[in-house]
PDB file of C-alpha atoms in Angstrom:
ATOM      1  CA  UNK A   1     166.587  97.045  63.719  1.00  0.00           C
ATOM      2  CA  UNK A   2     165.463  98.835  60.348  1.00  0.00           C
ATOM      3  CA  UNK A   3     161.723 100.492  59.934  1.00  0.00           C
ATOM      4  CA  UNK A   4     160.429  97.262  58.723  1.00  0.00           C
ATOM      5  CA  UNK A   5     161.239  95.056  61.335  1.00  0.00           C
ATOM      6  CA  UNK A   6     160.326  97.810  63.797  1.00  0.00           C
ATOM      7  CA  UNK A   7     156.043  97.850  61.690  1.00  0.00           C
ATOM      8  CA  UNK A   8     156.314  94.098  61.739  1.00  0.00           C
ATOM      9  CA  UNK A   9     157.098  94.594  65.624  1.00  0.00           C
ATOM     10  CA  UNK A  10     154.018  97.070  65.881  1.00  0.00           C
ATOM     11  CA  UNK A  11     151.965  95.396  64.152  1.00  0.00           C
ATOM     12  CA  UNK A  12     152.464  91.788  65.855  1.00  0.00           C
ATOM     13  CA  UNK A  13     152.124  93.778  69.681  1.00  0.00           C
ATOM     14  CA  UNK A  14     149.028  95.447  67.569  1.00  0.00           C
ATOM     15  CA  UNK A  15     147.349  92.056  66.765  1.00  0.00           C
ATOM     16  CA  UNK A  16     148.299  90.161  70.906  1.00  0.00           C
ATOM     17  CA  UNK A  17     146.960  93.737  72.272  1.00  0.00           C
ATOM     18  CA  UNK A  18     143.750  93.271  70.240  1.00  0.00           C
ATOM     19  CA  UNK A  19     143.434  89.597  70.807  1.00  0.00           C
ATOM     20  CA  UNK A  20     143.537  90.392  74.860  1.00  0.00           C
ATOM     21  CA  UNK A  21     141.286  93.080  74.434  1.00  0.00           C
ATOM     22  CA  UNK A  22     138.674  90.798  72.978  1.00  0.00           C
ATOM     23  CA  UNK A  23     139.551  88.498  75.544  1.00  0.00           C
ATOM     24  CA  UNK A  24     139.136  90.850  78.572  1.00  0.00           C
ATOM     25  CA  UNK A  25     135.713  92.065  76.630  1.00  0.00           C
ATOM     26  CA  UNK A  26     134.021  88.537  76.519  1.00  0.00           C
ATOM     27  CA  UNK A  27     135.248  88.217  80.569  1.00  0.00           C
ATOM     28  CA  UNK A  28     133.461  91.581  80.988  1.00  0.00           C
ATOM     29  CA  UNK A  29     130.605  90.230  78.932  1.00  0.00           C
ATOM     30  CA  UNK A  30     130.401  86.954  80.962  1.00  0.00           C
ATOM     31  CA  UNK A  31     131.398  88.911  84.757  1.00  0.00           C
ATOM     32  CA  UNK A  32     128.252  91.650  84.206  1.00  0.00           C
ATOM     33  CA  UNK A  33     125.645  88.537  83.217  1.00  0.00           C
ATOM     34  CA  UNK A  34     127.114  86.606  86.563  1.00  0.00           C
ATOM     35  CA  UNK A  35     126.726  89.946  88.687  1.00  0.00           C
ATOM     36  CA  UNK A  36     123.439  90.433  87.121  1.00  0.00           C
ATOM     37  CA  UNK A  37     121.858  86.894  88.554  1.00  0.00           C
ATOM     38  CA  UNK A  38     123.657  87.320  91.897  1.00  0.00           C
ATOM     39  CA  UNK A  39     122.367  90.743  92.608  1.00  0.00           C
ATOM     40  CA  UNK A  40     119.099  89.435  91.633  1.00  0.00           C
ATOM     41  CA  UNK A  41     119.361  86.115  93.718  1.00  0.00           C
ATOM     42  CA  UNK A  42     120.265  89.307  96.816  1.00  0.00           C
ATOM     43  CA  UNK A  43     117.440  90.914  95.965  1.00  0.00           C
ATOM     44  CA  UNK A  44     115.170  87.095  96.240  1.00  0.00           C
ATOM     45  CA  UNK A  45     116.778  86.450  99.391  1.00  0.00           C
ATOM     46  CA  UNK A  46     116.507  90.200 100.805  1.00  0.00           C
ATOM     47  CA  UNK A  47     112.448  89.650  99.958  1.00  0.00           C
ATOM     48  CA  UNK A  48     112.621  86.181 101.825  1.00  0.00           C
ATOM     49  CA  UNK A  49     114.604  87.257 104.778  1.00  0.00           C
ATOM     50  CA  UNK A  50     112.171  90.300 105.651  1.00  0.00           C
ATOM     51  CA  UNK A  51     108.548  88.530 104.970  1.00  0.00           C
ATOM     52  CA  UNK A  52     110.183  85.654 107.194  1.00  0.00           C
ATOM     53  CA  UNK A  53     110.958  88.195 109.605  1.00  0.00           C
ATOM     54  CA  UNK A  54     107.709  89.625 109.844  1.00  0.00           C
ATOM     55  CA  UNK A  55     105.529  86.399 110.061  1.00  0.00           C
ATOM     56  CA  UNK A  56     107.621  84.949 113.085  1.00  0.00           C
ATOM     57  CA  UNK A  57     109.146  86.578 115.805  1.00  0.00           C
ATOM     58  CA  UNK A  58     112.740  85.740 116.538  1.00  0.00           C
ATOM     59  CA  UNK A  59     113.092  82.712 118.770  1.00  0.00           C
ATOM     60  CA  UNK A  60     114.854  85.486 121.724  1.00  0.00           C
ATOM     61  CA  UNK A  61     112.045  88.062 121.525  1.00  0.00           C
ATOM     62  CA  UNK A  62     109.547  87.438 124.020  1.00  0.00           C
ATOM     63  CA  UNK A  63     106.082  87.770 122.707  1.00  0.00           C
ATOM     64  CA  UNK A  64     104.167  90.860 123.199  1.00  0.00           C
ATOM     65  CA  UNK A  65     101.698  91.356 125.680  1.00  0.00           C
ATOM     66  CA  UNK A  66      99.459  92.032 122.780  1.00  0.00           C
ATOM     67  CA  UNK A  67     100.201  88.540 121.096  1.00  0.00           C
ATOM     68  CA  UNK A  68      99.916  86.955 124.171  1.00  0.00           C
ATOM     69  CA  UNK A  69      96.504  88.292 124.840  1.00  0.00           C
ATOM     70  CA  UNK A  70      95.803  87.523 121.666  1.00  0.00           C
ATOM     71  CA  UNK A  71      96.397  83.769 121.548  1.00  0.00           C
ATOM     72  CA  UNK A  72      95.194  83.448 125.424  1.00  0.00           C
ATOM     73  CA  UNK A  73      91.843  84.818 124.161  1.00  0.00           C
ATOM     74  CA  UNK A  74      92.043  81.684 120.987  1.00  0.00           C
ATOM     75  CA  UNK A  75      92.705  79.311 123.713  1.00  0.00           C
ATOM     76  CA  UNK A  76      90.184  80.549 125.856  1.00  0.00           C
ATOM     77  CA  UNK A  77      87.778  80.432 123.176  1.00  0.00           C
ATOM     78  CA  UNK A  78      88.374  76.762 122.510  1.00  0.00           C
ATOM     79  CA  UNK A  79      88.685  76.130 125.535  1.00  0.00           C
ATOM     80  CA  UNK A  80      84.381  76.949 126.393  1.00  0.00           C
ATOM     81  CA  UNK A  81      83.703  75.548 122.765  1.00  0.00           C
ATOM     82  CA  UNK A  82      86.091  72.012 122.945  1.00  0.00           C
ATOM     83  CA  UNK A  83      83.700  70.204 120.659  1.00  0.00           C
ATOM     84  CA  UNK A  84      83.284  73.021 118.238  1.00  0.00           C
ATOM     85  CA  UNK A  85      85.285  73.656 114.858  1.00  0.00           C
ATOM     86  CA  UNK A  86      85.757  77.562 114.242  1.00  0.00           C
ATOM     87  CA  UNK A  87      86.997  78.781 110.813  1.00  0.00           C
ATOM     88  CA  UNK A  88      89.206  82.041 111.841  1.00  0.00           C
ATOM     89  CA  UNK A  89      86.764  84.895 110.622  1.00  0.00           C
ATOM     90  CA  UNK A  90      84.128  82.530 112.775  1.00  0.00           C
ATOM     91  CA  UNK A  91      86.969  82.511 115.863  1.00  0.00           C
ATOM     92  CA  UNK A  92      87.129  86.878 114.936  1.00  0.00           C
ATOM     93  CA  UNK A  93      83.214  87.106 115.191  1.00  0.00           C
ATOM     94  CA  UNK A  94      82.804  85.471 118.797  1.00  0.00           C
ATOM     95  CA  UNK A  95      85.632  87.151 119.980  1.00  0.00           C
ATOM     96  CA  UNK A  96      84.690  90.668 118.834  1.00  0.00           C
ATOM     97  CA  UNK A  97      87.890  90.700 116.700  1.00  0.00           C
ATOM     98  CA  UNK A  98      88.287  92.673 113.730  1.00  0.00           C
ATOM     99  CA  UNK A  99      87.133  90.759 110.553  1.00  0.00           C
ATOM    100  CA  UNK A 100      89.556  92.685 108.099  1.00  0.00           C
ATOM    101  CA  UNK A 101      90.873  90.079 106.001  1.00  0.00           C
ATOM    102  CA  UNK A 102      94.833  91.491 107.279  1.00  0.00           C
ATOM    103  CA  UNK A 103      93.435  90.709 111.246  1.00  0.00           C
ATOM    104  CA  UNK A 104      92.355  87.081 110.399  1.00  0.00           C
ATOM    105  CA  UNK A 105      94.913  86.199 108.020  1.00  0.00           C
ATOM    106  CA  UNK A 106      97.431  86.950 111.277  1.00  0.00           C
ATOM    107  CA  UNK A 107      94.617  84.521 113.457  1.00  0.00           C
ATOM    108  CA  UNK A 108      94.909  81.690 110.527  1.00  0.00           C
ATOM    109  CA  UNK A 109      98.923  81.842 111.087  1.00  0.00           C
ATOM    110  CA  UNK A 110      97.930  81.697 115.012  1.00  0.00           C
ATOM    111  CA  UNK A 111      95.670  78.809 114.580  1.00  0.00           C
ATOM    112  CA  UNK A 112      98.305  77.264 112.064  1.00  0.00           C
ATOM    113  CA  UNK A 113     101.154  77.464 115.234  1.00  0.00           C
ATOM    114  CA  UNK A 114      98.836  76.247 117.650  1.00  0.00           C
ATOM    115  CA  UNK A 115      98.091  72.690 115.560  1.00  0.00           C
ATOM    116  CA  UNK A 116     101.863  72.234 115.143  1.00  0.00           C
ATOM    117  CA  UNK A 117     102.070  72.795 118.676  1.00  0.00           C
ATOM    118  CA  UNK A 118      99.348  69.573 119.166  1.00  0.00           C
ATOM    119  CA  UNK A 119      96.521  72.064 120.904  1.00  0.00           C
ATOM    120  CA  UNK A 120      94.298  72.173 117.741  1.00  0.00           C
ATOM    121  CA  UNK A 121      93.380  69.645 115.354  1.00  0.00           C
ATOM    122  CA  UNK A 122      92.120  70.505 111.296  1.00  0.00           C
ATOM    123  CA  UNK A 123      89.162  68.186 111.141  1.00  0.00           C
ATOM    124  CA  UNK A 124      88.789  70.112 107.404  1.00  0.00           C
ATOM    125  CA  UNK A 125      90.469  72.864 105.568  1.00  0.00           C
ATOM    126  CA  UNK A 126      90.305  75.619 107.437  1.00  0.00           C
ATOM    127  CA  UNK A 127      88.525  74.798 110.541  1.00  0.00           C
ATOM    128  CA  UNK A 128      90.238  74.310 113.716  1.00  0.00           C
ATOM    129  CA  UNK A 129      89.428  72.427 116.909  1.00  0.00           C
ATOM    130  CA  UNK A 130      90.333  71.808 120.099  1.00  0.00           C
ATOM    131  CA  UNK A 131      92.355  68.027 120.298  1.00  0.00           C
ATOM    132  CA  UNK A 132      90.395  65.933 122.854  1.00  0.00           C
TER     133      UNK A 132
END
């Protein structure tokens, strides 16, 4: 092999080593944008899992005596009033409850469990009442 055919060698290794280079560089490209959206879709999904987590117990925790007490006293309440529709500040204000807007926005959920569960009925948007 003389000095030419050993440049021409070179160079044609030169030109397949820069062609795969480009090639590895546009997978890089691509691969970062991918791991971009999936650390983002994590992050989404980290979010969901946690406020999920926080707005209902897990189905094997027993409830605490304090959320027991809690939706005993709603019940209770109903219970005297049966004919009565209570907005949830309205349902804090008889029951000496604290009207912070955190406080009832946990009784709304409440009241939201207890008409899936078929004990209240939404006669408008809202109120809740006892089902008769």
């Amino acid at each position: 092999m003389n000095i030419t055919e050993l440049l021409a060698s070179f160079q044609a290794q030169h030109e397949e080593t820069t062609t795969r280079a480009g090639e590895l560089r546009a997978q890089i490209s691509h691969l970062t944008a991918s791991l971009a959206e999936t650390e983002a879709r994590l992050a989404d999904l980290a979010i969901a899992r946690k406020v999920i987590a926080e707005l209902a117990p897990a189905q094997d925790e027993p409830e605490t005596t304090e959320t027991s007490t809690a939706y005993q006293a709603i019940v209770n309440a109903f219970n005297e009033h049966p004919g009565q529709a209570f907005r949830a500040r309205e349902l804090h204000e008889l029951l000496d409850m604290p009207t912070d807007e955190a406080s009832v926005n946990v009784t709304r959920a409440r009241l939201g469990r207890l008409t899936r569960q078929g004990f209240l009925t939404q006669p408008g948007r809202g109120r809740y009442q006892k089902r008769t």
